[in-house]
GROMACS .gro file of C-alpha atoms in nm:
model
  193
    1UNK     CA    1  10.791   7.013  10.480
    2UNK     CA    2  11.108   7.145  10.634
    3UNK     CA    3  11.145   7.479  10.804
    4UNK     CA    4  11.465   7.678  10.798
    5UNK     CA    5  11.488   7.953  11.055
    6UNK     CA    6  11.553   8.300  10.916
    7UNK     CA    7  11.915   8.409  10.893
    8UNK     CA    8  12.034   8.753  10.998
    9UNK     CA    9  12.083   9.004  10.717
   10UNK     CA   10  12.220   9.307  10.894
   11UNK     CA   11  11.948   9.429  11.129
   12UNK     CA   12  11.665   9.267  10.932
   13UNK     CA   13  11.584   8.901  10.953
   14UNK     CA   14  11.503   8.716  10.636
   15UNK     CA   15  11.155   8.585  10.593
   16UNK     CA   16  11.158   8.206  10.556
   17UNK     CA   17  11.136   8.064  10.206
   18UNK     CA   18  10.773   7.989  10.119
   19UNK     CA   19  10.769   7.705   9.868
   20UNK     CA   20  10.388   7.685   9.876
   21UNK     CA   21  10.323   8.050   9.782
   22UNK     CA   22  10.221   7.985   9.420
   23UNK     CA   23   9.975   7.711   9.519
   24UNK     CA   24   9.835   7.933   9.795
   25UNK     CA   25   9.783   8.223   9.553
   26UNK     CA   26   9.599   7.996   9.307
   27UNK     CA   27   9.378   7.864   9.587
   28UNK     CA   28   9.306   8.210   9.727
   29UNK     CA   29   9.218   8.347   9.383
   30UNK     CA   30   8.994   8.048   9.317
   31UNK     CA   31   8.812   8.118   9.642
   32UNK     CA   32   8.792   8.492   9.579
   33UNK     CA   33   9.001   8.570   9.886
   34UNK     CA   34   9.293   8.799   9.954
   35UNK     CA   35   9.213   9.081   9.715
   36UNK     CA   36   8.967   9.294   9.912
   37UNK     CA   37   8.866   9.373  10.266
   38UNK     CA   38   8.549   9.202  10.379
   39UNK     CA   39   8.313   9.306  10.656
   40UNK     CA   40   8.282   8.946  10.778
   41UNK     CA   41   8.660   8.924  10.824
   42UNK     CA   42   8.672   9.264  10.995
   43UNK     CA   43   8.399   9.141  11.232
   44UNK     CA   44   8.601   8.826  11.299
   45UNK     CA   45   8.913   9.037  11.372
   46UNK     CA   46   8.705   9.256  11.605
   47UNK     CA   47   8.586   8.949  11.795
   48UNK     CA   48   8.940   8.805  11.811
   49UNK     CA   49   9.066   9.135  11.955
   50UNK     CA   50   8.790   9.129  12.214
   51UNK     CA   51   8.851   8.765  12.313
   52UNK     CA   52   9.227   8.816  12.346
   53UNK     CA   53   9.204   9.175  12.480
   54UNK     CA   54   9.455   9.318  12.230
   55UNK     CA   55   9.471   9.645  12.034
   56UNK     CA   56   9.545   9.473  11.700
   57UNK     CA   57   9.417   9.156  11.535
   58UNK     CA   58   9.414   9.038  11.178
   59UNK     CA   59   9.283   8.787  10.928
   60UNK     CA   60   9.583   8.772  10.700
   61UNK     CA   61   9.617   8.621  10.350
   62UNK     CA   62   9.972   8.600  10.217
   63UNK     CA   63  10.096   8.584   9.859
   64UNK     CA   64  10.448   8.578   9.714
   65UNK     CA   65  10.518   8.944   9.785
   66UNK     CA   66  10.293   9.078  10.056
   67UNK     CA   67  10.044   9.022  10.330
   68UNK     CA   68   9.685   9.140  10.297
   69UNK     CA   69   9.471   9.196  10.604
   70UNK     CA   70   9.125   9.103  10.477
   71UNK     CA   71   9.013   9.138  10.838
   72UNK     CA   72   9.169   9.407  11.054
   73UNK     CA   73   9.108   9.543  11.402
   74UNK     CA   74   9.309   9.844  11.520
   75UNK     CA   75   9.260  10.073  11.819
   76UNK     CA   76   8.962  10.294  11.739
   77UNK     CA   77   8.980  10.179  11.376
   78UNK     CA   78   9.258  10.435  11.317
   79UNK     CA   79   9.461  10.208  11.089
   80UNK     CA   80   9.185  10.107  10.852
   81UNK     CA   81   9.330  10.238  10.530
   82UNK     CA   82   9.503  10.098  10.227
   83UNK     CA   83   9.879  10.071  10.249
   84UNK     CA   84  10.138  10.048  10.522
   85UNK     CA   85  10.336  10.322  10.684
   86UNK     CA   86  10.260  10.671  10.788
   87UNK     CA   87  10.435  10.662  11.120
   88UNK     CA   88  10.461  10.457  11.434
   89UNK     CA   89  10.157  10.259  11.534
   90UNK     CA   90   9.983  10.275  11.195
   91UNK     CA   91   9.872   9.946  11.045
   92UNK     CA   92   9.711   9.937  10.703
   93UNK     CA   93   9.565   9.660  10.489
   94UNK     CA   94   9.895   9.570  10.317
   95UNK     CA   95  10.232   9.478  10.458
   96UNK     CA   96  10.549   9.341  10.298
   97UNK     CA   97  10.625   8.974  10.365
   98UNK     CA   98  10.939   9.078  10.553
   99UNK     CA   99  10.729   9.257  10.815
  100UNK     CA  100  10.573   9.072  11.103
  101UNK     CA  101  10.552   8.713  11.210
  102UNK     CA  102  10.263   8.568  11.007
  103UNK     CA  103  10.488   8.455  10.718
  104UNK     CA  104  10.674   8.240  10.974
  105UNK     CA  105  10.344   8.086  11.088
  106UNK     CA  106  10.253   8.005  10.728
  107UNK     CA  107  10.584   7.829  10.658
  108UNK     CA  108  10.589   7.651  10.997
  109UNK     CA  109  10.226   7.540  10.949
  110UNK     CA  110  10.168   7.575  11.322
  111UNK     CA  111  10.084   7.837  11.580
  112UNK     CA  112  10.345   8.080  11.706
  113UNK     CA  113  10.337   8.231  12.055
  114UNK     CA  114  10.574   8.517  12.134
  115UNK     CA  115  10.506   8.652  12.481
  116UNK     CA  116  10.778   8.916  12.439
  117UNK     CA  117  10.929   8.936  12.092
  118UNK     CA  118  11.238   9.102  12.239
  119UNK     CA  119  11.321   8.772  12.411
  120UNK     CA  120  11.375   8.609  12.069
  121UNK     CA  121  11.670   8.742  11.867
  122UNK     CA  122  11.522   8.584  11.554
  123UNK     CA  123  11.209   8.800  11.586
  124UNK     CA  124  11.324   9.106  11.785
  125UNK     CA  125  11.484   9.267  11.477
  126UNK     CA  126  11.165   9.256  11.271
  127UNK     CA  127  11.061   9.604  11.149
  128UNK     CA  128  10.719   9.584  11.320
  129UNK     CA  129  10.891   9.590  11.660
  130UNK     CA  130  11.023   9.944  11.610
  131UNK     CA  131  10.780  10.083  11.352
  132UNK     CA  132  10.453   9.969  11.509
  133UNK     CA  133  10.566   9.885  11.860
  134UNK     CA  134  10.477   9.515  11.852
  135UNK     CA  135  10.590   9.339  12.168
  136UNK     CA  136  10.368   9.032  12.181
  137UNK     CA  137  10.229   8.806  11.908
  138UNK     CA  138   9.988   8.513  11.896
  139UNK     CA  139   9.913   8.361  11.557
  140UNK     CA  140   9.780   8.042  11.400
  141UNK     CA  141   9.763   7.916  11.041
  142UNK     CA  142   9.444   7.887  10.837
  143UNK     CA  143   9.482   7.540  10.685
  144UNK     CA  144   9.196   7.437  10.457
  145UNK     CA  145   9.074   7.087  10.368
  146UNK     CA  146   9.318   7.069  10.074
  147UNK     CA  147   9.611   7.111  10.315
  148UNK     CA  148   9.702   7.456  10.186
  149UNK     CA  149   9.782   7.727  10.441
  150UNK     CA  150   9.568   8.017  10.321
  151UNK     CA  151   9.704   8.264  10.575
  152UNK     CA  152   9.676   8.333  10.946
  153UNK     CA  153   9.475   8.483  11.225
  154UNK     CA  154   9.674   8.676  11.481
  155UNK     CA  155   9.649   8.888  11.791
  156UNK     CA  156   9.913   9.153  11.859
  157UNK     CA  157   9.987   9.365  12.163
  158UNK     CA  158  10.224   9.653  12.225
  159UNK     CA  159  10.301   9.514  12.571
  160UNK     CA  160  10.452   9.175  12.661
  161UNK     CA  161  10.175   8.921  12.726
  162UNK     CA  162  10.183   8.590  12.914
  163UNK     CA  163   9.963   8.406  12.660
  164UNK     CA  164  10.019   8.063  12.815
  165UNK     CA  165   9.842   7.747  12.705
  166UNK     CA  166   9.505   7.924  12.719
  167UNK     CA  167   9.618   8.178  12.459
  168UNK     CA  168   9.755   7.905  12.234
  169UNK     CA  169   9.430   7.708  12.254
  170UNK     CA  170   9.227   8.023  12.189
  171UNK     CA  171   9.414   8.121  11.873
  172UNK     CA  172   9.408   7.764  11.738
  173UNK     CA  173   9.035   7.739  11.806
  174UNK     CA  174   8.966   8.074  11.640
  175UNK     CA  175   9.170   7.969  11.335
  176UNK     CA  176   8.974   7.643  11.305
  177UNK     CA  177   8.647   7.834  11.337
  178UNK     CA  178   8.743   8.074  11.058
  179UNK     CA  179   8.856   7.794  10.826
  180UNK     CA  180   8.519   7.629  10.877
  181UNK     CA  181   8.342   7.957  10.791
  182UNK     CA  182   8.556   8.003  10.480
  183UNK     CA  183   8.486   7.650  10.361
  184UNK     CA  184   8.112   7.687  10.425
  185UNK     CA  185   8.118   8.004  10.221
  186UNK     CA  186   8.307   7.832   9.942
  187UNK     CA  187   8.044   7.559   9.939
  188UNK     CA  188   7.766   7.816   9.917
  189UNK     CA  189   7.668   7.793  10.284
  190UNK     CA  190   7.743   8.156  10.380
  191UNK     CA  191   7.720   8.483  10.191
  192UNK     CA  192   8.043   8.662  10.103
  193UNK     CA  193   8.142   8.980  10.287
   0.00000   0.00000   0.00000
């Protein structure tokens, strides 16, 4: 699979073309994922936020048009609502594919570490930088046993963060752990939600 970096379109940067979106949506629907928030995913996002010491973390499933945070941790739970918007610093359960960095992780099929998004012209113009105040991002893909990238797990900070190799290993490990939990659930090993 090839990856083409996004090209500037005025101030916004284009989200990379996602040729696997239709297959991902079929797989997510077949697994019953990506349509509703689940307490187990919120708990996972809470733990990820604690481990990485960030104000925001997500379990994110992505379809052709939007991102859905099935697991979401925000400061004091103030962003736990349906929708996106409502002012600076507000994160809801849904976000357009053009917002954020997770769609890039999905297409790249590998982790993305941005210690300071402003250091990367490709990412600095993303709407989440100004609208939410994102300055640092750490994300990894959720790749299941069929080879489909279901979505991502990510940790986000409003301050630059020196994630280093330890941060990269942490996010990759957390992603692998969640994929294992999802596959156990699919096989009947764990209860849903």
